[in-house]
PDB file of C-alpha atoms in Angstrom:
ATOM      1  CA  MET V  18      61.246 -68.803  47.742  1.00  0.00           C
ATOM      2  CA  GLU V  19      62.743 -70.385  50.842  1.00  0.00           C
ATOM      3  CA  LYS V  20      66.456 -70.998  51.407  1.00  0.00           C
ATOM      4  CA  ASN V  21      66.032 -74.796  51.440  1.00  0.00           C
ATOM      5  CA  GLN V  22      64.283 -74.681  48.039  1.00  0.00           C
ATOM      6  CA  ILE V  23      67.161 -72.672  46.568  1.00  0.00           C
ATOM      7  CA  LEU V  24      69.677 -75.055  48.152  1.00  0.00           C
ATOM      8  CA  HIS V  25      67.878 -78.055  46.634  1.00  0.00           C
ATOM      9  CA  LEU V  26      67.813 -76.457  43.155  1.00  0.00           C
ATOM     10  CA  PHE V  27      71.538 -75.700  43.314  1.00  0.00           C
ATOM     11  CA  GLN V  28      72.422 -79.233  44.512  1.00  0.00           C
ATOM     12  CA  GLU V  29      70.688 -80.903  41.555  1.00  0.00           C
ATOM     13  CA  ARG V  30      71.725 -81.420  37.966  1.00  0.00           C
ATOM     14  CA  TYR V  31      70.754 -78.491  35.782  1.00  0.00           C
ATOM     15  CA  ASN V  32      67.101 -78.415  34.773  1.00  0.00           C
ATOM     16  CA  SER V  33      66.132 -75.586  32.421  1.00  0.00           C
ATOM     17  CA  LEU V  34      62.466 -75.536  33.445  1.00  0.00           C
ATOM     18  CA  LYS V  35      63.281 -75.402  37.171  1.00  0.00           C
ATOM     19  CA  TRP V  36      65.869 -72.658  36.529  1.00  0.00           C
ATOM     20  CA  LYS V  37      63.351 -70.552  34.587  1.00  0.00           C
ATOM     21  CA  ASN V  38      60.692 -71.038  37.288  1.00  0.00           C
ATOM     22  CA  PHE V  39      63.241 -69.961  39.912  1.00  0.00           C
ATOM     23  CA  LEU V  40      64.166 -66.796  37.986  1.00  0.00           C
ATOM     24  CA  ALA V  41      60.509 -65.995  37.287  1.00  0.00           C
ATOM     25  CA  GLU V  42      59.627 -66.275  40.966  1.00  0.00           C
ATOM     26  CA  ILE V  43      62.502 -64.199  42.332  1.00  0.00           C
ATOM     27  CA  PHE V  44      63.048 -61.671  39.541  1.00  0.00           C
ATOM     28  CA  ASN V  45      59.805 -61.701  37.511  1.00  0.00           C
ATOM     29  CA  ALA V  46      61.887 -62.905  34.573  1.00  0.00           C
ATOM     30  CA  GLU V  47      60.115 -63.052  31.233  1.00  0.00           C
ATOM     31  CA  PHE V  48      60.932 -65.915  28.890  1.00  0.00           C
ATOM     32  CA  TYR V  49      60.556 -66.126  25.151  1.00  0.00           C
ATOM     33  CA  THR V  50      58.158 -68.698  23.710  1.00  0.00           C
ATOM     34  CA  GLN V  51      61.007 -69.720  21.417  1.00  0.00           C
ATOM     35  CA  PRO V  52      64.536 -69.080  22.784  1.00  0.00           C
ATOM     36  CA  ILE V  53      66.786 -66.983  20.545  1.00  0.00           C
ATOM     37  CA  THR V  54      69.642 -69.029  19.098  1.00  0.00           C
ATOM     38  CA  LEU V  55      73.070 -67.403  19.436  1.00  0.00           C
ATOM     39  CA  ASN V  56      75.877 -67.863  16.944  1.00  0.00           C
ATOM     40  CA  ILE V  57      79.002 -68.609  18.996  1.00  0.00           C
ATOM     41  CA  ASN V  58      82.114 -70.831  19.063  1.00  0.00           C
ATOM     42  CA  THR V  59      80.916 -74.304  18.145  1.00  0.00           C
ATOM     43  CA  GLU V  60      84.256 -75.955  19.052  1.00  0.00           C
ATOM     44  CA  ILE V  61      83.242 -75.933  22.698  1.00  0.00           C
ATOM     45  CA  THR V  62      79.461 -75.524  22.567  1.00  0.00           C
ATOM     46  CA  GLU V  63      76.577 -77.650  21.395  1.00  0.00           C
ATOM     47  CA  SER V  64      74.164 -74.722  21.592  1.00  0.00           C
ATOM     48  CA  ALA V  65      73.660 -71.285  23.083  1.00  0.00           C
ATOM     49  CA  VAL V  66      70.357 -69.463  23.493  1.00  0.00           C
ATOM     50  CA  GLN V  67      68.888 -66.414  25.111  1.00  0.00           C
ATOM     51  CA  LEU V  68      65.996 -67.705  27.198  1.00  0.00           C
ATOM     52  CA  GLY V  69      64.572 -64.308  28.099  1.00  0.00           C
ATOM     53  CA  GLN V  70      65.246 -61.247  30.195  1.00  0.00           C
ATOM     54  CA  ILE V  71      64.765 -59.617  33.549  1.00  0.00           C
ATOM     55  CA  ILE V  72      63.793 -55.938  33.685  1.00  0.00           C
ATOM     56  CA  LEU V  73      64.570 -54.175  36.954  1.00  0.00           C
ATOM     57  CA  PRO V  74      63.507 -50.640  37.880  1.00  0.00           C
ATOM     58  CA  GLU V  75      66.311 -48.393  39.053  1.00  0.00           C
ATOM     59  CA  ASN V  76      65.507 -44.795  39.835  1.00  0.00           C
ATOM     60  CA  GLU V  77      63.806 -43.675  36.639  1.00  0.00           C
ATOM     61  CA  LEU V  78      65.602 -46.224  34.441  1.00  0.00           C
ATOM     62  CA  SER V  79      64.934 -49.812  33.528  1.00  0.00           C
ATOM     63  CA  ARG V  80      67.912 -52.134  33.785  1.00  0.00           C
ATOM     64  CA  GLU V  81      68.041 -55.286  31.658  1.00  0.00           C
ATOM     65  CA  ILE V  82      69.539 -58.629  32.618  1.00  0.00           C
ATOM     66  CA  ALA V  83      69.659 -61.082  29.726  1.00  0.00           C
ATOM     67  CA  VAL V  84      69.196 -64.754  30.616  1.00  0.00           C
ATOM     68  CA  TYR V  85      71.354 -67.169  28.614  1.00  0.00           C
ATOM     69  CA  GLU V  86      71.820 -70.931  28.536  1.00  0.00           C
ATOM     70  CA  VAL V  87      74.881 -72.568  26.976  1.00  0.00           C
ATOM     71  CA  GLN V  88      75.211 -76.307  26.440  1.00  0.00           C
ATOM     72  CA  LEU V  89      78.879 -77.252  26.362  1.00  0.00           C
ATOM     73  CA  LYS V  90      80.436 -80.122  24.455  1.00  0.00           C
ATOM     74  CA  PRO V  91      81.355 -83.186  26.555  1.00  0.00           C
ATOM     75  CA  HIS V  92      85.140 -82.576  26.476  1.00  0.00           C
ATOM     76  CA  ILE V  93      84.860 -79.174  28.215  1.00  0.00           C
ATOM     77  CA  THR V  94      85.503 -79.105  31.967  1.00  0.00           C
ATOM     78  CA  ILE V  95      82.844 -76.983  33.666  1.00  0.00           C
ATOM     79  CA  GLU V  96      84.977 -76.460  36.755  1.00  0.00           C
ATOM     80  CA  ARG V  97      87.646 -74.680  34.679  1.00  0.00           C
ATOM     81  CA  ASN V  98      87.608 -72.123  31.858  1.00  0.00           C
ATOM     82  CA  ARG V  99      85.802 -69.377  33.795  1.00  0.00           C
ATOM     83  CA  ILE V 100      87.097 -66.500  31.697  1.00  0.00           C
ATOM     84  CA  GLY V 101      86.908 -68.445  28.440  1.00  0.00           C
ATOM     85  CA  LEU V 102      83.300 -69.383  29.116  1.00  0.00           C
ATOM     86  CA  ARG V 103      82.345 -65.844  30.071  1.00  0.00           C
ATOM     87  CA  ASN V 104      83.850 -64.461  26.883  1.00  0.00           C
ATOM     88  CA  LEU V 105      81.805 -66.824  24.683  1.00  0.00           C
ATOM     89  CA  LEU V 106      78.801 -64.495  24.964  1.00  0.00           C
ATOM     90  CA  ARG V 107      80.606 -61.178  25.404  1.00  0.00           C
ATOM     91  CA  ASN V 108      79.362 -59.794  22.095  1.00  0.00           C
ATOM     92  CA  TYR V 109      75.794 -60.457  23.202  1.00  0.00           C
ATOM     93  CA  TRP V 110      75.878 -59.030  26.737  1.00  0.00           C
ATOM     94  CA  LYS V 111      78.322 -56.141  26.256  1.00  0.00           C
ATOM     95  CA  ASN V 112      75.552 -53.707  25.209  1.00  0.00           C
ATOM     96  CA  ILE V 113      73.141 -54.484  28.037  1.00  0.00           C
ATOM     97  CA  ASP V 114      73.362 -53.915  31.772  1.00  0.00           C
ATOM     98  CA  ALA V 115      74.006 -57.489  32.922  1.00  0.00           C
ATOM     99  CA  ALA V 116      73.600 -61.171  32.153  1.00  0.00           C
ATOM    100  CA  PHE V 117      72.809 -64.390  33.984  1.00  0.00           C
ATOM    101  CA  ILE V 118      74.465 -67.276  32.135  1.00  0.00           C
ATOM    102  CA  VAL V 119      74.177 -71.001  32.801  1.00  0.00           C
ATOM    103  CA  TYR V 120      76.693 -73.424  31.310  1.00  0.00           C
ATOM    104  CA  HIS V 121      75.783 -77.101  31.411  1.00  0.00           C
ATOM    105  CA  GLN V 122      76.238 -80.520  29.851  1.00  0.00           C
ATOM    106  CA  PRO V 123      73.312 -82.981  29.760  1.00  0.00           C
ATOM    107  CA  ASP V 124      75.354 -85.896  31.164  1.00  0.00           C
ATOM    108  CA  SER V 125      77.159 -83.887  33.844  1.00  0.00           C
ATOM    109  CA  PRO V 126      75.977 -83.566  37.456  1.00  0.00           C
ATOM    110  CA  LYS V 127      77.600 -80.095  37.579  1.00  0.00           C
ATOM    111  CA  TRP V 128      76.689 -76.769  36.030  1.00  0.00           C
ATOM    112  CA  ARG V 129      78.018 -73.222  36.211  1.00  0.00           C
ATOM    113  CA  PHE V 130      76.145 -69.992  36.914  1.00  0.00           C
ATOM    114  CA  THR V 131      77.830 -66.714  35.961  1.00  0.00           C
ATOM    115  CA  TYR V 132      76.709 -63.132  36.557  1.00  0.00           C
ATOM    116  CA  VAL V 133      78.384 -60.430  34.443  1.00  0.00           C
ATOM    117  CA  SER V 134      77.767 -56.702  34.290  1.00  0.00           C
ATOM    118  CA  GLU V 135      79.052 -53.596  32.515  1.00  0.00           C
ATOM    119  CA  LEU V 136      77.052 -50.610  33.621  1.00  0.00           C
ATOM    120  CA  THR V 137      76.155 -47.275  32.152  1.00  0.00           C
ATOM    121  CA  GLY V 138      75.099 -44.308  34.214  1.00  0.00           C
ATOM    122  CA  PHE V 139      75.078 -40.560  34.675  1.00  0.00           C
ATOM    123  CA  ASP V 140      77.869 -38.229  35.716  1.00  0.00           C
ATOM    124  CA  THR V 141      77.454 -35.509  38.363  1.00  0.00           C
ATOM    125  CA  GLU V 142      75.965 -33.104  35.784  1.00  0.00           C
ATOM    126  CA  GLY V 143      73.337 -35.650  34.767  1.00  0.00           C
ATOM    127  CA  ASN V 144      74.956 -36.527  31.432  1.00  0.00           C
ATOM    128  CA  PHE V 145      74.700 -40.128  30.267  1.00  0.00           C
ATOM    129  CA  GLN V 146      78.033 -41.960  30.243  1.00  0.00           C
ATOM    130  CA  LYS V 147      79.318 -45.458  29.751  1.00  0.00           C
ATOM    131  CA  ILE V 148      81.362 -46.460  32.748  1.00  0.00           C
ATOM    132  CA  GLN V 149      84.502 -47.978  31.224  1.00  0.00           C
ATOM    133  CA  THR V 150      85.397 -50.602  33.772  1.00  0.00           C
ATOM    134  CA  GLU V 151      86.404 -54.216  33.398  1.00  0.00           C
ATOM    135  CA  PRO V 152      83.271 -56.369  33.561  1.00  0.00           C
ATOM    136  CA  LYS V 153      82.392 -57.717  36.957  1.00  0.00           C
ATOM    137  CA  ARG V 154      82.350 -61.495  36.952  1.00  0.00           C
ATOM    138  CA  PHE V 155      80.892 -63.749  39.609  1.00  0.00           C
ATOM    139  CA  THR V 156      80.595 -67.452  38.983  1.00  0.00           C
ATOM    140  CA  TYR V 157      79.622 -70.583  40.895  1.00  0.00           C
ATOM    141  CA  VAL V 158      79.912 -74.274  40.090  1.00  0.00           C
ATOM    142  CA  LEU V 159      76.638 -75.863  41.183  1.00  0.00           C
ATOM    143  CA  GLY V 160      75.168 -79.346  41.096  1.00  0.00           C
ATOM    144  CA  GLU V 161      75.562 -82.712  42.760  1.00  0.00           C
ATOM    145  CA  GLU V 162      78.270 -82.944  45.443  1.00  0.00           C
ATOM    146  CA  GLU V 163      79.152 -79.256  45.141  1.00  0.00           C
ATOM    147  CA  ASN V 164      79.330 -76.821  48.048  1.00  0.00           C
ATOM    148  CA  VAL V 165      76.570 -74.392  47.105  1.00  0.00           C
ATOM    149  CA  ARG V 166      76.350 -72.513  50.399  1.00  0.00           C
ATOM    150  CA  THR V 167      77.586 -69.129  49.127  1.00  0.00           C
ATOM    151  CA  ALA V 168      75.400 -69.130  46.008  1.00  0.00           C
ATOM    152  CA  THR V 169      72.411 -70.216  48.102  1.00  0.00           C
ATOM    153  CA  GLU V 170      72.994 -67.411  50.620  1.00  0.00           C
ATOM    154  CA  ARG V 171      73.371 -64.792  47.872  1.00  0.00           C
ATOM    155  CA  PHE V 172      70.182 -65.788  46.072  1.00  0.00           C
ATOM    156  CA  THR V 173      68.291 -66.104  49.382  1.00  0.00           C
ATOM    157  CA  LEU V 174      69.154 -62.462  50.120  1.00  0.00           C
ATOM    158  CA  LEU V 175      67.704 -61.494  46.751  1.00  0.00           C
ATOM    159  CA  ALA V 176      64.595 -63.652  47.217  1.00  0.00           C
ATOM    160  CA  GLN V 177      63.849 -61.810  50.468  1.00  0.00           C
ATOM    161  CA  LYS V 178      63.541 -58.542  48.527  1.00  0.00           C
ATOM    162  CA  ALA V 179      60.271 -59.889  47.052  1.00  0.00           C
ATOM    163  CA  ASN V 180      60.127 -58.315  43.585  1.00  0.00           C
ATOM    164  CA  ASN V 181      61.747 -55.042  44.693  1.00  0.00           C
ATOM    165  CA  ILE V 182      65.207 -55.998  43.488  1.00  0.00           C
ATOM    166  CA  THR V 183      67.448 -53.479  41.756  1.00  0.00           C
ATOM    167  CA  LEU V 184      70.605 -54.127  39.767  1.00  0.00           C
ATOM    168  CA  ASN V 185      72.481 -52.581  42.688  1.00  0.00           C
ATOM    169  CA  ASP V 186      70.959 -55.208  44.996  1.00  0.00           C
ATOM    170  CA  ILE V 187      72.248 -57.944  42.700  1.00  0.00           C
ATOM    171  CA  LYS V 188      75.716 -56.386  42.528  1.00  0.00           C
ATOM    172  CA  ASP V 189      75.781 -56.046  46.322  1.00  0.00           C
ATOM    173  CA  ALA V 190      74.572 -59.615  46.854  1.00  0.00           C
ATOM    174  CA  PHE V 191      77.417 -61.016  44.813  1.00  0.00           C
TER     175      PHE V 191
END
């Protein structure tokens, strides 16, 4: 996918089909026929679903990135509440390697993309361990009249890897 195509996607209102096509092209994302409904705080959300997943090879492991979509209620300001929004799905992504989360409102020209990750790995003796670090959080407000240059550059770097992307590549890109 070319940089100008990514730029155009990020400068538009959120479109679930275009987002899924974008993730499928860059990351070989697989989407469920029927998204999985998530039970989360309904005071600020209309709905939350897991759309699918991305499986990335890393050494002899497979790393999983869950793909989520959250529709927020109209009174929520997308430009604010970064930590509050991230924590909405914490119980769902805390046991996997990473998550791509989109927050949107149907009548809003803006949407938010967030990447979160809590990794597991191996110590120097080869024993499996959970790396107890605070989750990494990277988030961008996208959409009409937003400066999407940084997000566009980051995803363009990943697109150039052409299906050879690792979770490390994603972490480094952000």
